[in-house]
Short mmCIF file of C-alpha atoms in Angstrom, two decimals:
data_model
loop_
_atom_site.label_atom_id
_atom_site.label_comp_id
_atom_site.label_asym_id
_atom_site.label_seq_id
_atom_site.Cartn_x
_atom_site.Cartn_y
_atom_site.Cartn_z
CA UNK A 71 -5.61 42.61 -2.27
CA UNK A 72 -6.76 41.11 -5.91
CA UNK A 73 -11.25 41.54 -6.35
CA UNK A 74 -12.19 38.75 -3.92
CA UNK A 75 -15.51 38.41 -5.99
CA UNK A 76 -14.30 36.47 -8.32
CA UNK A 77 -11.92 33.14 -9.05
CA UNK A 78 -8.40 32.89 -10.47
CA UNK A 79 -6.87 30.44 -12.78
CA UNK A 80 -3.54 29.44 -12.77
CA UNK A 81 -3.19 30.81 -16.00
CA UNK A 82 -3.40 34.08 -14.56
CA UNK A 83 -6.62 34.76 -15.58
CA UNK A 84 -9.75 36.06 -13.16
CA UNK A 85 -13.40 34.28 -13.83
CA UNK A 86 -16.74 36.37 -12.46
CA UNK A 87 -19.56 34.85 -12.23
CA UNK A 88 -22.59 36.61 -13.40
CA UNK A 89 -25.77 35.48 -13.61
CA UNK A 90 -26.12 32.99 -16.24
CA UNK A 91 -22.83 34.33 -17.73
CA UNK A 92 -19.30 33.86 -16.68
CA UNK A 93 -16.93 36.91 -17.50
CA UNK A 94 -13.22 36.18 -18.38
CA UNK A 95 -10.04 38.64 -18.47
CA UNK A 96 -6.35 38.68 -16.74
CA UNK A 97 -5.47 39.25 -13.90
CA UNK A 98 -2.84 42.48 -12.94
CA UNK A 99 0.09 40.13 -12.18
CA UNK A 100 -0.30 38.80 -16.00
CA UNK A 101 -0.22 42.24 -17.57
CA UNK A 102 2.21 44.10 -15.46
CA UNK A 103 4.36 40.73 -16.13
CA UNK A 104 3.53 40.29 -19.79
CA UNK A 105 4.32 44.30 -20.36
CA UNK A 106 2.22 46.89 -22.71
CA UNK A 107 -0.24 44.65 -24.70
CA UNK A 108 -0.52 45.50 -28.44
CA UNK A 109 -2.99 42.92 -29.47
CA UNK A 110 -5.27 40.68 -28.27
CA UNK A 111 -6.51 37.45 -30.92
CA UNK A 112 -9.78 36.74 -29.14
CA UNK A 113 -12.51 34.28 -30.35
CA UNK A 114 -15.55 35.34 -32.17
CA UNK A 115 -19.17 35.78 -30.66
CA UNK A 116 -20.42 32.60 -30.78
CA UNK A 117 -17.78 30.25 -30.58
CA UNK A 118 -17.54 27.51 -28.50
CA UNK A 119 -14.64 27.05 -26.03
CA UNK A 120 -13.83 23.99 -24.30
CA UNK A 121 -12.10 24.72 -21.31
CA UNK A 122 -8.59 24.43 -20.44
CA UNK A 123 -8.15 24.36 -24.30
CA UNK A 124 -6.08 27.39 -27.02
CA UNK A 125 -9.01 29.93 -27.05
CA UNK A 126 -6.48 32.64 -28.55
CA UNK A 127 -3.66 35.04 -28.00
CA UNK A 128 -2.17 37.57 -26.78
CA UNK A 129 0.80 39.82 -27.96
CA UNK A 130 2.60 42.37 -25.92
CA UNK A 131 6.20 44.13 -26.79
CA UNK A 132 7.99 41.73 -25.17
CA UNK A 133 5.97 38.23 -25.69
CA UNK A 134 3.16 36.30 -27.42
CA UNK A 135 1.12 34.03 -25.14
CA UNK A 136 -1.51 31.46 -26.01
CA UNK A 137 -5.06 32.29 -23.93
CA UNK A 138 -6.82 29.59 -22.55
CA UNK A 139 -10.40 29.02 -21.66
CA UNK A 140 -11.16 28.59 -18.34
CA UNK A 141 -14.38 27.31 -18.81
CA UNK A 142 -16.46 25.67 -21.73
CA UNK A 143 -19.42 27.25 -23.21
CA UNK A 144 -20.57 30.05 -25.66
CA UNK A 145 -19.17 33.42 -26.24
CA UNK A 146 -21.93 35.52 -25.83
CA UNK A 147 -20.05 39.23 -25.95
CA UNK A 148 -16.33 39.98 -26.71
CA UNK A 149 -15.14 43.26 -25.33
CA UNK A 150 -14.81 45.14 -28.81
CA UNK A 151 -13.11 48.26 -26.78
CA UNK A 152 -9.86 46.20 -26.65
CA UNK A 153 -9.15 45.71 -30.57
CA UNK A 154 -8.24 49.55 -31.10
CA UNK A 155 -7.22 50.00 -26.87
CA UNK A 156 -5.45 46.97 -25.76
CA UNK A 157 -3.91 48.77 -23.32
CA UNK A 158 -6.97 49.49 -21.35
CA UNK A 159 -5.97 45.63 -20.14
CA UNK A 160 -2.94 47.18 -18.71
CA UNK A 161 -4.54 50.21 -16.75
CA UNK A 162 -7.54 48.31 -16.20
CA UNK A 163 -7.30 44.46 -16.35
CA UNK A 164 -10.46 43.92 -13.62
CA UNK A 165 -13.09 46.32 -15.00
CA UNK A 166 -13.40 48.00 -18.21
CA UNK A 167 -10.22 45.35 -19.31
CA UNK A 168 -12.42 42.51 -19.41
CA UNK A 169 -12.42 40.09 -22.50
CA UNK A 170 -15.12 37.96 -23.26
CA UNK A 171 -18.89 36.63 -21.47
CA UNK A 172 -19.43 32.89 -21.46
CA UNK A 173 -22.55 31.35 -21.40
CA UNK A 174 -21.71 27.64 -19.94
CA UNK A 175 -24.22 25.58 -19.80
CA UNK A 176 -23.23 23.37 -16.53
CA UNK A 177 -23.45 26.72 -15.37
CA UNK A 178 -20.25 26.85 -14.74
CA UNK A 179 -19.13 23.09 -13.70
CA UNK A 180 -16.84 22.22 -16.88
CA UNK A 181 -14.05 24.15 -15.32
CA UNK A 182 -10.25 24.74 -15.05
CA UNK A 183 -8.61 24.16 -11.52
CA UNK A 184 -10.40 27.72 -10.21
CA UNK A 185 -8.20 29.76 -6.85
CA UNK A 186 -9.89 32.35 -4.53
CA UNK A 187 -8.05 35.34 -4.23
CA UNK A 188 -6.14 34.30 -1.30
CA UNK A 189 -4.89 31.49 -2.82
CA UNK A 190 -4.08 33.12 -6.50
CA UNK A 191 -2.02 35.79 -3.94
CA UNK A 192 0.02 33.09 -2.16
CA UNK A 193 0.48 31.52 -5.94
CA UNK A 194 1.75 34.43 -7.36
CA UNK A 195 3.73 35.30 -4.47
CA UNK A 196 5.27 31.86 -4.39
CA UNK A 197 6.59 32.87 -7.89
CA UNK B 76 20.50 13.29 -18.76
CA UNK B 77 20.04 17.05 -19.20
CA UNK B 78 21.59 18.36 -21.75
CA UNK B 79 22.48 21.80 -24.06
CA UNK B 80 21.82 20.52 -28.13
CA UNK B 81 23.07 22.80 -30.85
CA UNK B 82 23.53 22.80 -34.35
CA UNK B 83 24.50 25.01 -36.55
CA UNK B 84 22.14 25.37 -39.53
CA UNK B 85 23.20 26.94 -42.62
CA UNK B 86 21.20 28.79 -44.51
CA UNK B 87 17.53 27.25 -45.43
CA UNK B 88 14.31 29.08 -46.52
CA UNK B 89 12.32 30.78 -44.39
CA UNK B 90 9.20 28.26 -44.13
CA UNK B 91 11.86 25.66 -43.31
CA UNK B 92 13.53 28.00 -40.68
CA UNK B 93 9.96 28.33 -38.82
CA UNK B 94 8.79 25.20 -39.02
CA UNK B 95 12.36 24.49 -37.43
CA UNK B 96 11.92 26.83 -34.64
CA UNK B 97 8.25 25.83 -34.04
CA UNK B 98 9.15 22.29 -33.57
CA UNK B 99 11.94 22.85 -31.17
CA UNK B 100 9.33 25.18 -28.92
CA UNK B 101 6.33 22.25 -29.33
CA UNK B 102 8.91 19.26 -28.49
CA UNK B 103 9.51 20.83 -25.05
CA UNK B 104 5.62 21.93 -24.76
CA UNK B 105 5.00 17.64 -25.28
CA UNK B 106 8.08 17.00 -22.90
CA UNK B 107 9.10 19.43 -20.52
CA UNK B 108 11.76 17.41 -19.03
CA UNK B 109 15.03 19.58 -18.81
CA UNK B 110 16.97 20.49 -21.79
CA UNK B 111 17.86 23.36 -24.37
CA UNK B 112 17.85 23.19 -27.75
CA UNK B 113 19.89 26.12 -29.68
CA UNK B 114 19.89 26.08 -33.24
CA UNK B 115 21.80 29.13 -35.67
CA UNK B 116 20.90 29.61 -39.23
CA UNK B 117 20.70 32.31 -41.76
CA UNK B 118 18.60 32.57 -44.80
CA UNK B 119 18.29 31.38 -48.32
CA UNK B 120 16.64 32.86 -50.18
CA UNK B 121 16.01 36.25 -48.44
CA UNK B 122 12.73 36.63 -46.62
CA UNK B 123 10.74 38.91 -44.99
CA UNK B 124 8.96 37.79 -41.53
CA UNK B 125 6.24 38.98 -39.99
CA UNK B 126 5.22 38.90 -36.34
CA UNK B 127 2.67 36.49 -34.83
CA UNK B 128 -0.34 38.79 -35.31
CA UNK B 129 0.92 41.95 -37.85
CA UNK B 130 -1.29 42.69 -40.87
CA UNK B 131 -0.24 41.32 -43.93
CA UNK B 132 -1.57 43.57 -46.04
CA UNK B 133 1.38 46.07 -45.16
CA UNK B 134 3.33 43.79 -47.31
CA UNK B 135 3.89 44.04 -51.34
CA UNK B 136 3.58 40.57 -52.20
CA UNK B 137 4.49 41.26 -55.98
CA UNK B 138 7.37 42.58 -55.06
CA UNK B 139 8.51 40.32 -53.02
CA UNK B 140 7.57 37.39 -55.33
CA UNK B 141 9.54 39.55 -58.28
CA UNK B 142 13.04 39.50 -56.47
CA UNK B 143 12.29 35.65 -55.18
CA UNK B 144 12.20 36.63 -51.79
CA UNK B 145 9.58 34.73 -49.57
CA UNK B 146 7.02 35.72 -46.88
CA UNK B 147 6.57 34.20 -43.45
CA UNK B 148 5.34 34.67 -40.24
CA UNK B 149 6.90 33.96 -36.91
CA UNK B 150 5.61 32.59 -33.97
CA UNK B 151 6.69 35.05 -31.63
CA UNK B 152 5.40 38.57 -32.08
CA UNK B 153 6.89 41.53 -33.05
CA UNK B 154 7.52 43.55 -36.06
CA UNK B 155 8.67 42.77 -39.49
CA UNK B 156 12.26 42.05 -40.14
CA UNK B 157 13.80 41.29 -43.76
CA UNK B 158 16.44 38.52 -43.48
CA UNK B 159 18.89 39.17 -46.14
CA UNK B 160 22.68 39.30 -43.76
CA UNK B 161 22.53 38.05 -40.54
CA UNK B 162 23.33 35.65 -38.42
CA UNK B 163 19.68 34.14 -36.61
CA UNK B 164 19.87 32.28 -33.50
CA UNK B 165 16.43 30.13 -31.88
CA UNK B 166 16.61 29.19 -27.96
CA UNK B 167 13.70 26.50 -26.74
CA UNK B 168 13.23 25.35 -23.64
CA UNK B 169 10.82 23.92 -20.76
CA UNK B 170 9.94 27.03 -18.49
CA UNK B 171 11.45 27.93 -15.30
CA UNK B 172 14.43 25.93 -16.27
CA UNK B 173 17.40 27.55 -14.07
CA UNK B 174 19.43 29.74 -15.89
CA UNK B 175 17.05 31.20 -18.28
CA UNK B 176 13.88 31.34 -16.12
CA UNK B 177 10.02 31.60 -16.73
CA UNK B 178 8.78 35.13 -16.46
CA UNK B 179 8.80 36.95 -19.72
CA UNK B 180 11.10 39.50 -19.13
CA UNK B 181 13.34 36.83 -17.34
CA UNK B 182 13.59 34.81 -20.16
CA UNK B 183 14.53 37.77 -22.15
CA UNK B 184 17.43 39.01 -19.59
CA UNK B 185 19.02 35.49 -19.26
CA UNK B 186 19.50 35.34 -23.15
CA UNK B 187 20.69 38.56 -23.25
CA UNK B 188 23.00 38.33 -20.64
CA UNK B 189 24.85 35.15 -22.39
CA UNK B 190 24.71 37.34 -25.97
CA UNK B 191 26.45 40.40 -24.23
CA UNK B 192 28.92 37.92 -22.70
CA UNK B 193 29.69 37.04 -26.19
CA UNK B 194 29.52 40.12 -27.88
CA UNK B 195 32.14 41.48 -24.54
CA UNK B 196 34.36 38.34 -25.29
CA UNK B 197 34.97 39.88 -28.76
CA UNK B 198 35.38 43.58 -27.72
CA UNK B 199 32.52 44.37 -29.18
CA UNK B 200 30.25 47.08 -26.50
CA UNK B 201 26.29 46.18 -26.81
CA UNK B 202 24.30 47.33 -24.77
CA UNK B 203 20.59 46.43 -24.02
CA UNK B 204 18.07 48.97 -25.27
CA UNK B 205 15.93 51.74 -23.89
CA UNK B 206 11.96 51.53 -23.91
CA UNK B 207 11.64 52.82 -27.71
CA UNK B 208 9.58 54.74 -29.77
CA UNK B 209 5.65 53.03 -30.21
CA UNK B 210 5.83 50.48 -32.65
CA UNK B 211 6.46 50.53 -36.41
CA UNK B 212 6.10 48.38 -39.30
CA UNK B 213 9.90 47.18 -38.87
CA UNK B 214 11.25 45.67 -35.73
CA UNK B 215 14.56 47.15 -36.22
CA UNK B 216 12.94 51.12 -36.35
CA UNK B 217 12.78 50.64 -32.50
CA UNK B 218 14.86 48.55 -29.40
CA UNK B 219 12.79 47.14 -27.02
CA UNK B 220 14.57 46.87 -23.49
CA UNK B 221 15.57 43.53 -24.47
CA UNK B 222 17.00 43.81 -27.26
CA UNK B 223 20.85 45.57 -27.99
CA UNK B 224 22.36 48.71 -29.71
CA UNK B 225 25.78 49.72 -30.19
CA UNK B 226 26.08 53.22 -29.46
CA UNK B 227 22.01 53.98 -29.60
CA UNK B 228 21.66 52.15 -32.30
CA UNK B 229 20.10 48.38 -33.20
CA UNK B 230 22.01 45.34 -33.41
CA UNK B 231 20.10 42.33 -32.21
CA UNK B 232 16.52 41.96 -32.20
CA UNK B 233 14.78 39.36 -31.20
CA UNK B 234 11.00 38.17 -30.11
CA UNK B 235 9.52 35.70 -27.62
CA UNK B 236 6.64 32.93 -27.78
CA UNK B 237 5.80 31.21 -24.25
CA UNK B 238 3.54 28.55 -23.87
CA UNK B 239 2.18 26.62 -20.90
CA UNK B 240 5.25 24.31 -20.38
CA UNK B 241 7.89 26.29 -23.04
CA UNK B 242 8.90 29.49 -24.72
CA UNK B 243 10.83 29.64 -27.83
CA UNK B 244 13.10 33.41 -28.93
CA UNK B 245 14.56 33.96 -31.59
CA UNK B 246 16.58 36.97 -32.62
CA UNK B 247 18.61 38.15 -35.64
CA UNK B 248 22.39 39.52 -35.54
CA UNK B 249 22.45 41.93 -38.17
CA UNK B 250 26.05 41.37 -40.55
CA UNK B 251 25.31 43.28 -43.43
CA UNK B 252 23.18 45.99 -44.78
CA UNK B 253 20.35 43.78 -46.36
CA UNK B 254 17.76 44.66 -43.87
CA UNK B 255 17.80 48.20 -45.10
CA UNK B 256 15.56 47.21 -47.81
CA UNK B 257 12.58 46.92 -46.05
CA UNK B 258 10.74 49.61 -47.14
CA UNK B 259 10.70 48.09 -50.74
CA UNK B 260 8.14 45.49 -49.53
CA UNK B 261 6.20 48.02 -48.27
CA UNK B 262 2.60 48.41 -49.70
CA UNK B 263 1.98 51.49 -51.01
CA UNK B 264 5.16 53.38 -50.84
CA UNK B 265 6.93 55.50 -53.08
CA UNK B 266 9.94 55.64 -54.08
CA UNK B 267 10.50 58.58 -52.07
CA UNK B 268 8.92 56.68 -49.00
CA UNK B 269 10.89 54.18 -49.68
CA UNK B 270 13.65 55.84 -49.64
CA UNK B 271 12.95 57.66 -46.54
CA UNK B 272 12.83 53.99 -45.06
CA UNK B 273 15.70 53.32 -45.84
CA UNK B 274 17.20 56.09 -44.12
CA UNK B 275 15.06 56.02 -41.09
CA UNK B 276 16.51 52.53 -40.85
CA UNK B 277 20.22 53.54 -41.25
CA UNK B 278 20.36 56.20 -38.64
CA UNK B 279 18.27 53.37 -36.32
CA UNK B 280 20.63 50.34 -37.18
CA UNK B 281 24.09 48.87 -37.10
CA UNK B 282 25.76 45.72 -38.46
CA UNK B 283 28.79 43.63 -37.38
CA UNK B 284 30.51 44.83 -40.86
CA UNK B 285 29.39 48.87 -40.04
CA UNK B 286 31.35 47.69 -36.44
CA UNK B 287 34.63 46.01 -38.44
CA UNK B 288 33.57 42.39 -36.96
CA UNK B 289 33.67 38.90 -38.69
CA UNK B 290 31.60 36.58 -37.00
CA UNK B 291 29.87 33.53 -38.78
CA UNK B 292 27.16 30.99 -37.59
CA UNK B 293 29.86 28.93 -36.76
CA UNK B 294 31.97 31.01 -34.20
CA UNK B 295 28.69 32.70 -33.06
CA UNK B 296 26.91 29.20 -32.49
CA UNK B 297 29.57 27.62 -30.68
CA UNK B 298 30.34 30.47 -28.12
CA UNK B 299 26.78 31.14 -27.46
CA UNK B 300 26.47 27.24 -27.11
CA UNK B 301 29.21 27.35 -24.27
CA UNK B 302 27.72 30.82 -22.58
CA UNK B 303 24.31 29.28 -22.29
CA UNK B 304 25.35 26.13 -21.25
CA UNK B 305 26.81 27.54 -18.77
CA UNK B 306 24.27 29.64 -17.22
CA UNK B 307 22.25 26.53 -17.40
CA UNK B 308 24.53 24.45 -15.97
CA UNK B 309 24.44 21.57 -18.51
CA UNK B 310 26.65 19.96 -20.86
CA UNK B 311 27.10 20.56 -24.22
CA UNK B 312 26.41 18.66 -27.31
CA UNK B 313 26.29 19.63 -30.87
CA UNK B 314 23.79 17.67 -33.87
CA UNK B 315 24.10 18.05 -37.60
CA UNK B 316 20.61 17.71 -37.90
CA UNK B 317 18.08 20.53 -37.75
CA UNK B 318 15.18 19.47 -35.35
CA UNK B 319 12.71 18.22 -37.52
CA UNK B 320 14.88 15.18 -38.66
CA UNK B 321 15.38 14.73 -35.20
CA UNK B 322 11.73 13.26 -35.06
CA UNK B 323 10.56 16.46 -33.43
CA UNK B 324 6.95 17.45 -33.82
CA UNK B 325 6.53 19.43 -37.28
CA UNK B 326 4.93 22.91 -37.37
#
């Protein structure tokens, strides 16, 4: 069973709400799926994301894939662990694989489509 | 109706050949509506591309300007590939389409199965590659599980870009033994390194002329037309035009 403390995307991407801030990374079916990530184009501390919109890339051995924002707001902190370790995405795509902090100031209200965990599951297993 | 479009290129420059393959991938990211669009080219002049996010700086510019050769990078990702003697081939088209799929590594399986089909109708023995050494400069040091070898060696590489609604690959067939020159865009290298490049690339590599076959874009476009088309269960229809002049979004 997928962290039920936070929401999914159907981008395959997991949004936890903390605080003020909103913390963004993917989920374990989009990295075992996408395969060993090399790099990951994320956007710079203090850019503004609108949500549902490009916000960057990623790039694994097999595939590049556009990233998009689930949520608009701020980037406040970028995980900087992940430019010389992607791979920690891989082995750890819910904790220490997480990629940015958003501060949104609807607190959270100018968002994509957002799934519990139950219903990311029965997404993902409905292929 | 849906429907399998192909055309066979020719041989265009390298900024051309991307914008090309961009444009096929972005149509079916506006329009998702069933359909796949092939397209086989080659390369004039020579050019060296780079994947999606490698570092540029790895590249000697001068020397690349010097023998007229030109730089670009690819949409997909991947590792650098000089395109001197091949045969290229570009595949768009909505995901989840039957036939080729919408998982990554189903996208890549489909389109291989249809290119060992062809390569088997010719009695030529590919197979796809093991997991391969970390990654280098070159895309053809290594074979990716997608990607095929002829006794261990490289062939056919290729390199994915999926978006929400479409994915475009792209691969190159090597012919000939252009590729091999790599290592003189290199930064920084030698001419011993360079030379060792080379080498590292010939014991890694093979080519359709190393493997006594003649195949052009012609005969490879139409088979691999007929395979896919096939798996997709479409029809068939070739264009003269590449897909910008078909009023296709440019890059």
């Amino acid at each position: 069973m997928r962290p039920t403390d936070r929401n999914y995307t159907r981008e395959h991407e997991w949004v936890l709400q903390e605080g003020d801030e909103i913390v963004v990374g993917i989920t374990d079916h989009a990295a075992s799926e996408l395969g060993d990530i090399v790099y990951l184009d994320l956007p710079d501390t203090g850019s503004e994301l609108t949500a549902g919109e490009s916000m960057g890339s990623i790039e694994t051995v097999k595939a590049v894939e556009e990233l998009f924002a689930p949520v608009s707001g701020e980037v406040v902190a970028v995980n900087e662990d992940l430019a010389d370790s992607p791979e920690i995405v891989n082995s750890s795509p819910y904790e220490d694989g997480w990629f940015l902090r958003i501060k949104s100031p609807g607190g959270g209200t100018d968002v994509v489509e957002l799934l519990n965990a139950e219903e990311y599951d029965e997404m993902v297993a409905g292929g | 109706m849906a429907e399998l479009i192909w055309s066979v290129d020719g041989d265009l420059a390298g900024e051309l050949n991307m914008a090309h393959d961009r444009a096929m991938w972005r149509a079916f990211e506006a329009d998702p509506s069933p359909g796949v669009r092939l397209r086989v080219y080659g390369w004039s002049p020579p050019a060296l591309s780079l994947g999606f996010h490698q570092d540029q700086s790895a590249v000697d510019l001068q020397e690349l300007e010097a023998r007229g050769y030109s730089l670009v990078r690819r949409p997909t990702g991947g590792a650098a590939v000089l395109h001197v003697d091949e045969i290229t081939y570009a595949v768009a088209a909505p995901l989840g389409l039957v036939g080729l799929g919408r998982a990554v590594q189903e996208i890549h399986d489909n389109i291989a199965g249809s290119l060992l089909e062809l390569f088997a109708g010719i009695g030529l023995g590919v197979e796809l590659g093991g997991a391969g050494p970390p990654r280098d400069f070159a895309c053809f040091s290594a074979a990716g599980g997608h990607e095929m070898t002829v006794a261990g060696r490289k062939l056919v590489g290729s390199a994915l870009r999926r978006g929400r609604r479409a994915f475009l690959q792209h691969g190159s067939i090597l012919c000939g033994d252009g590729h091999l020159e790599l290592g003189s865009f290199m930064a920084g290298l030698d001419s011993v390194a360079q030379g060792r490049a080379r080498q590292r690339l010939e014991q890694q590599t093979c080519t359709l002329r190393s493997l006594s076959v003649e195949l052009d874009q012609e005969g490879f476009a139409g088979q691999l037309a007929a395979l896919l088309a096939a798996r997709v269960g479409m029809p068939v229809r070739r264009v003269q035009d590449a897909p910008i002049r078909h009023g296709a979004e440019g890059p």
